[in-house]
Short mmCIF file of C-alpha atoms in Angstrom, two decimals:
data_model
loop_
_atom_site.label_atom_id
_atom_site.label_comp_id
_atom_site.label_asym_id
_atom_site.label_seq_id
_atom_site.Cartn_x
_atom_site.Cartn_y
_atom_site.Cartn_z
CA MET A 258 17.63 10.10 1.06
CA ILE A 259 19.30 6.69 1.31
CA LEU A 260 18.27 6.39 4.95
CA LEU A 261 14.65 7.38 4.28
CA GLY A 262 14.59 5.01 1.34
CA ALA A 263 15.82 2.24 3.62
CA CYS A 264 13.01 3.00 6.09
CA ALA A 265 10.43 2.76 3.32
CA GLY A 266 12.01 -0.34 1.80
CA TRP A 267 12.19 -2.18 5.12
CA ALA A 268 8.54 -1.38 5.82
CA LEU A 269 7.57 -2.88 2.45
CA LEU A 270 9.71 -5.95 3.09
CA THR A 271 8.26 -6.66 6.54
CA ALA A 272 4.74 -6.01 5.23
CA ALA A 273 5.24 -8.56 2.46
CA ALA A 274 6.56 -11.11 4.94
CA HIS A 275 3.60 -10.86 7.32
CA ASP A 276 0.77 -9.38 5.24
CA GLY A 277 1.13 -6.03 6.98
CA ARG A 278 -0.02 -2.58 5.97
CA PRO A 279 2.96 -0.26 5.37
CA GLU A 280 0.95 2.74 4.16
CA GLY A 281 1.18 4.57 7.49
CA LEU A 282 4.96 4.45 7.67
CA LEU A 283 5.29 5.30 3.99
CA LEU A 284 3.16 8.39 4.64
CA VAL A 285 5.48 9.33 7.53
CA VAL A 286 8.53 9.03 5.28
CA LEU A 287 6.82 11.07 2.56
CA ALA A 288 5.77 13.79 5.02
CA VAL A 289 9.26 14.09 6.51
CA THR A 290 10.86 14.19 3.06
CA ALA A 291 8.47 16.80 1.71
CA GLY A 292 8.72 18.90 4.86
CA HIS A 293 12.50 18.82 4.83
CA ALA A 294 12.67 19.81 1.16
CA VAL A 295 10.26 22.71 1.66
CA GLY A 296 12.14 23.75 4.79
CA ARG A 297 15.49 23.80 3.01
CA VAL A 298 14.16 25.95 0.17
CA SER A 299 12.07 28.35 2.27
CA GLY A 300 14.78 28.58 4.90
CA ALA A 301 17.34 29.52 2.28
CA LEU A 302 15.12 32.26 0.86
CA LEU A 303 13.48 33.52 4.06
CA PRO A 304 15.48 32.35 7.09
CA VAL A 305 13.38 34.41 9.52
CA ALA A 306 9.93 34.63 7.97
CA ALA A 307 9.64 30.93 7.09
CA PRO A 308 10.06 29.54 10.64
CA CYS A 309 7.96 32.41 12.02
CA VAL A 310 5.04 31.53 9.75
CA GLY A 311 5.60 27.86 10.51
CA ALA A 312 5.39 28.50 14.25
CA LEU A 313 2.12 30.38 13.86
CA ALA A 314 0.71 27.66 11.60
CA ALA A 315 1.63 24.85 14.01
CA LEU A 316 0.15 26.79 16.92
CA ALA A 317 -3.06 27.42 14.95
CA VAL A 318 -3.42 23.72 14.09
CA ALA A 319 -2.88 22.68 17.72
CA VAL A 320 -5.53 25.14 18.90
CA ALA A 321 -8.07 24.75 16.10
CA ARG A 322 -8.18 20.96 15.76
CA PRO A 323 -10.17 19.58 18.70
CA GLY A 324 -9.17 16.04 17.77
CA LEU A 325 -5.58 16.85 18.72
CA SER A 326 -6.38 18.05 22.23
CA PRO A 327 -8.69 15.67 24.09
CA GLY A 328 -7.27 16.42 27.52
CA ALA A 329 -4.32 15.48 29.68
CA TRP A 330 -1.68 13.44 27.86
CA TYR A 331 -1.82 10.59 30.38
CA ALA A 332 -5.63 10.33 30.38
CA ALA A 333 -7.38 7.11 29.34
CA PRO A 334 -8.53 6.13 26.84
CA LEU A 335 -5.42 7.13 24.96
CA GLY A 336 -6.16 9.78 22.37
CA HIS A 337 -4.46 12.41 20.28
CA ALA A 338 -2.82 14.50 22.98
CA GLY A 339 0.63 13.44 21.76
CA GLY A 340 0.01 15.32 18.51
CA THR A 341 -0.93 18.49 20.36
CA ALA A 342 2.16 18.34 22.59
CA ALA A 343 4.46 17.70 19.63
CA LEU A 344 3.04 20.60 17.61
CA LEU A 345 3.44 22.97 20.55
CA ALA A 346 7.06 21.90 21.06
CA LEU A 347 7.86 22.28 17.37
CA ALA A 348 6.08 25.65 17.21
CA THR A 349 8.17 26.88 20.14
CA GLY A 350 11.33 25.66 18.45
CA ALA A 351 10.46 27.35 15.16
CA ALA A 352 9.69 30.67 16.87
CA CYS A 353 12.96 30.53 18.80
CA CYS A 354 14.93 29.68 15.64
CA ALA A 355 13.40 32.70 13.92
CA ALA A 356 14.28 34.87 16.93
CA TRP A 357 17.92 33.81 16.81
CA ALA A 358 18.05 34.29 13.04
CA THR A 359 16.81 37.88 12.85
CA PRO A 360 19.21 40.84 13.29
CA VAL A 361 16.33 43.23 14.11
CA PRO A 362 16.07 43.72 17.91
CA ALA A 363 12.36 44.60 17.94
CA LEU A 364 11.45 41.63 15.79
CA ARG A 365 13.59 39.32 17.91
CA LEU A 366 11.79 40.49 21.04
CA GLY A 367 8.42 39.83 19.39
CA LEU A 368 9.46 36.33 18.36
CA TRP A 369 10.66 35.54 21.89
CA ALA A 370 7.28 36.76 23.14
CA LEU A 371 5.56 34.44 20.66
CA ALA A 372 7.63 31.49 21.87
CA ALA A 373 6.90 32.34 25.51
CA GLY A 374 3.19 32.62 24.71
CA ILE A 375 3.06 29.06 23.40
CA VAL A 376 3.89 27.67 26.85
CA PRO A 377 0.65 28.75 28.59
CA THR A 378 -1.27 27.77 25.46
CA GLY A 379 -0.41 24.16 26.25
CA ALA A 380 -1.87 24.56 29.72
CA LEU A 381 -5.04 26.14 28.31
CA LEU A 382 -5.46 23.20 25.93
CA GLY A 383 -5.09 20.76 28.81
CA SER A 384 -1.85 19.38 27.39
CA VAL A 385 0.50 18.87 30.34
CA ALA A 386 3.11 17.32 28.06
CA GLY A 387 2.79 20.19 25.57
CA CYS A 388 3.32 22.77 28.29
CA ALA A 389 6.32 20.88 29.70
CA ALA A 390 7.89 20.24 26.29
CA SER A 391 7.44 23.86 25.18
CA THR A 392 8.99 25.09 28.42
CA ALA A 393 11.97 22.78 27.98
CA VAL A 394 12.49 23.92 24.37
CA LEU A 395 12.23 27.60 25.34
CA LEU A 396 14.76 27.21 28.17
CA CYS A 397 17.17 25.34 25.91
CA ALA A 398 16.79 28.03 23.25
CA LEU A 399 17.57 30.79 25.75
CA ALA A 400 20.62 28.89 26.98
CA ALA A 401 21.82 28.19 23.43
CA GLY A 402 23.07 31.74 23.04
CA SER A 403 25.92 31.12 25.48
CA VAL A 404 26.97 27.71 24.11
CA THR A 405 30.23 27.49 22.20
CA ARG A 406 30.63 23.72 21.75
CA ARG A 407 27.81 22.72 19.45
CA GLY A 408 28.81 19.08 19.09
CA LEU A 409 28.90 18.40 22.82
CA SER A 410 25.47 19.97 23.30
CA LEU A 411 23.95 17.91 20.49
CA LEU A 412 25.50 14.80 22.00
CA GLY A 413 23.76 15.68 25.26
CA LEU A 414 20.43 15.92 23.41
CA ALA A 415 21.02 12.49 21.90
CA VAL A 416 21.71 11.07 25.36
CA ALA A 417 18.53 12.67 26.71
CA ALA A 418 16.43 11.08 23.96
CA ALA A 419 18.11 7.73 24.56
CA LEU A 420 17.39 7.95 28.30
CA VAL A 421 13.69 8.52 27.69
CA GLY A 422 13.52 5.62 25.23
CA GLY A 423 15.52 3.39 27.57
CA THR A 424 13.25 4.21 30.49
CA VAL A 425 10.18 3.28 28.45
CA TRP A 426 11.84 0.01 27.46
CA ALA A 427 12.85 -0.73 31.06
CA LEU A 428 9.36 0.02 32.37
CA ALA A 429 7.82 -2.30 29.80
CA ALA A 430 10.34 -5.02 30.66
CA GLY A 431 9.70 -4.62 34.39
CA VAL A 432 13.34 -4.05 35.33
CA LEU A 433 12.92 -0.70 37.10
CA PRO A 434 12.85 -0.52 40.91
CA ASP A 435 9.37 -1.12 42.30
CA GLY A 436 8.94 2.37 43.73
CA LEU A 437 9.96 4.14 40.53
CA SER A 438 7.95 1.74 38.42
CA ASP A 439 4.81 2.35 40.50
CA VAL A 440 5.19 6.13 40.23
CA LEU A 441 5.68 6.05 36.46
CA GLU A 442 2.85 3.61 35.90
CA GLY A 443 0.57 5.78 38.01
CA ARG A 444 1.28 8.78 35.79
CA LEU A 445 1.28 6.92 32.49
CA THR A 446 -1.67 4.62 33.32
CA ALA A 447 -1.62 0.84 33.49
CA HIS A 448 -3.24 0.64 30.06
CA ARG A 449 -0.38 2.45 28.34
CA VAL A 450 2.19 0.30 30.12
CA GLY A 451 0.19 -2.80 29.13
CA LEU A 452 0.42 -1.76 25.49
CA TRP A 453 4.18 -1.36 25.86
CA GLN A 454 4.46 -4.79 27.43
CA ASP A 455 2.51 -6.36 24.57
CA ALA A 456 4.80 -4.63 22.06
CA LEU A 457 7.89 -5.87 23.90
CA ARG A 458 6.59 -9.43 23.93
CA MET A 459 5.92 -9.28 20.18
CA ALA A 460 9.40 -7.89 19.60
CA GLY A 461 10.93 -10.71 21.66
CA ARG A 462 9.16 -13.37 19.60
CA ASN A 463 9.80 -11.71 16.23
CA ARG A 464 13.19 -10.00 16.43
CA GLY A 465 13.96 -10.31 12.73
CA LEU A 466 10.99 -9.03 10.74
CA GLY A 467 8.50 -8.21 13.48
CA VAL A 468 4.80 -9.02 13.15
CA GLY A 469 4.28 -6.68 10.18
CA PRO A 470 3.45 -2.97 9.91
CA ASP A 471 0.13 -1.88 11.43
CA ARG A 472 -0.62 -5.32 12.88
CA PHE A 473 -0.06 -4.47 16.53
CA GLY A 474 -3.75 -3.85 17.18
CA GLU A 475 -4.72 -7.26 15.87
CA LEU A 476 -2.32 -9.13 18.15
CA SER A 477 -2.29 -7.04 21.33
CA PRO A 478 -4.68 -8.12 24.13
CA ALA A 479 -4.30 -4.72 25.82
CA ALA A 480 -5.46 -2.92 22.67
CA HIS A 481 -8.89 -4.56 23.01
CA THR A 482 -9.52 -3.83 26.70
CA VAL A 483 -10.56 -0.18 26.24
CA PRO A 484 -11.26 2.03 23.19
CA SER A 485 -7.92 2.27 21.42
CA ASP A 486 -6.32 3.45 18.18
CA ASP A 487 -4.48 0.10 17.87
CA LYS A 488 -1.09 1.73 18.50
CA PRO A 489 1.34 0.91 21.33
CA HIS A 490 1.92 4.63 21.92
CA SER A 491 5.68 4.37 21.73
CA ALA A 492 7.44 4.69 18.38
CA PRO A 493 10.52 2.58 19.31
CA LEU A 494 8.40 -0.22 20.75
CA GLN A 495 5.98 -0.10 17.83
CA LEU A 496 8.81 -0.48 15.33
CA ALA A 497 10.41 -3.21 17.44
CA ALA A 498 7.13 -5.14 17.46
CA GLU A 499 6.12 -4.55 13.86
CA GLN A 500 9.48 -4.32 12.04
CA GLY A 501 11.97 -6.00 14.33
CA VAL A 502 15.39 -4.80 15.43
CA VAL A 503 16.18 -3.27 12.04
CA GLY A 504 13.16 -0.98 12.31
CA VAL A 505 14.40 0.39 15.65
CA VAL A 506 17.93 0.84 14.28
CA LEU A 507 16.59 2.79 11.29
CA LEU A 508 14.55 5.04 13.57
CA GLY A 509 17.58 5.75 15.76
CA ALA A 510 19.75 6.32 12.69
CA ALA A 511 17.28 8.88 11.32
CA PHE A 512 17.37 10.85 14.57
CA CYS A 513 21.17 10.68 14.75
CA TRP A 514 21.41 11.86 11.14
CA VAL A 515 19.31 14.92 11.98
CA LEU A 516 21.60 15.77 14.89
CA HIS A 517 24.63 15.28 12.64
CA ALA A 518 23.12 17.59 10.04
CA LEU A 519 22.55 20.21 12.76
CA TRP A 520 26.18 19.82 13.82
CA ARG A 521 27.36 20.48 10.26
CA THR A 522 24.86 23.23 9.39
CA PRO A 523 26.24 26.68 8.47
CA ARG A 524 23.43 28.32 10.47
CA PRO A 525 24.38 29.93 13.81
CA THR A 526 24.89 27.59 16.74
CA PRO A 527 21.83 28.91 18.68
CA VAL A 528 19.60 28.07 15.71
CA ALA A 529 21.04 24.56 15.40
CA LEU A 530 20.76 23.83 19.12
CA THR A 531 17.23 25.24 19.36
CA ALA A 532 16.06 23.02 16.50
CA GLY A 533 17.87 20.09 18.10
CA ALA A 534 16.10 20.71 21.41
CA ALA A 535 12.68 20.82 19.73
CA LEU A 536 13.35 17.64 17.77
CA THR A 537 14.64 15.93 20.91
CA ALA A 538 11.40 16.91 22.67
CA LEU A 539 9.54 15.32 19.76
CA ALA A 540 11.65 12.17 20.12
CA ALA A 541 10.79 11.98 23.82
CA LEU A 542 7.08 12.48 23.12
CA ALA A 543 7.24 9.82 20.40
CA SER A 544 8.78 7.39 22.89
CA LEU A 545 5.96 8.04 25.35
CA GLY A 546 3.01 8.45 22.99
CA ASN A 547 1.65 8.53 19.48
CA ALA A 548 3.12 11.84 18.29
CA LEU A 549 4.48 10.39 15.03
CA SER A 550 1.04 9.09 14.05
CA PHE A 551 0.05 12.56 12.80
CA THR A 552 1.10 13.77 9.37
CA THR A 553 1.08 17.37 10.57
CA VAL A 554 3.67 16.49 13.20
CA THR A 555 6.02 14.57 10.93
CA ALA A 556 5.80 17.23 8.21
CA SER A 557 6.46 19.95 10.80
CA ALA A 558 9.50 18.06 12.07
CA GLY A 559 10.86 17.88 8.53
CA LEU A 560 10.22 21.60 8.06
CA LEU A 561 12.07 22.52 11.26
CA ALA A 562 15.03 20.34 10.34
CA GLY A 563 15.07 21.93 6.90
CA TRP A 564 14.98 25.49 8.24
CA ALA A 565 17.79 24.79 10.68
CA THR A 566 20.05 23.21 8.04
CA ALA A 567 19.29 25.53 5.09
CA ARG A 568 22.03 27.63 3.56
CA PRO A 569 20.66 31.22 3.27
CA TRP A 570 21.02 32.68 -0.23
CA ALA A 571 22.50 36.05 0.61
CA ARG A 572 24.89 38.09 -1.51
CA ALA A 573 28.10 39.34 0.02
CA GLY A 574 27.41 42.61 1.79
CA ALA A 575 23.66 42.37 1.30
CA GLU A 576 21.22 43.00 4.13
CA PRO A 577 19.75 39.82 5.65
CA ARG A 578 16.30 39.02 4.32
CA LEU A 579 13.30 38.49 6.56
#
């Protein structure tokens, strides 16, 4: 709560300094907080049913909302495909967590089938990133059953998220080798990379307080070249540009706190690692796109973290509840 309060407080401070609009980030903080609280309670009462219903709900939203699935995630103009990919990854993680949590073999098989079915759903929606992220989460969940050292695995997830964020930063700064840079820019589009470069320039000129929340679109030349949502499509770079170094540190601290909570959770290791894999996939998507711009995504992330860290209310000797 202190960390989330710091995120909200810093957004208000930087908004006051530069006449910014902090409502978007405040909504993100509220959605994560509410989702986590609901996840902790529902996960304690119904450790299997709650994530199962959540997986179905996230999948239904990704399929039913056409605004979240405009096509391939690297297509231009940049749209809402990041939200679709994030929901599919989180839905896969929730289904896998429910599968690991249930002691009923038939139900576990059905939940694994649900998780496996989400992967081709991403392809049907035209979400390459959603299909790839769901596949990665599913594979990590299957491998989690044989892992004994939870802390080392979570550290590996943190390194993976840092590598994706560092690659985005390096591409925007132009420090990658020419061949690799050309390949990545070809897949990500020059427009997206131009937005990242604008964000990095703003961050370099305003390291302390940034330019103010939700002001990137006003100051970015690349945001006016094609139809745009006025976002840099990278959460770390957006916070660096709009809230300075402290904003990036708070974002990284929030992700590290989630991984620490998963390390300390009393839930089984496969559940903790599966949730960690799904949230790491979300972190990667947020570094590459606009996944955190959707309230459904941030609330779903809070729910998954809550389910994976909840303490089930079960009496000694009682049968596990579904």
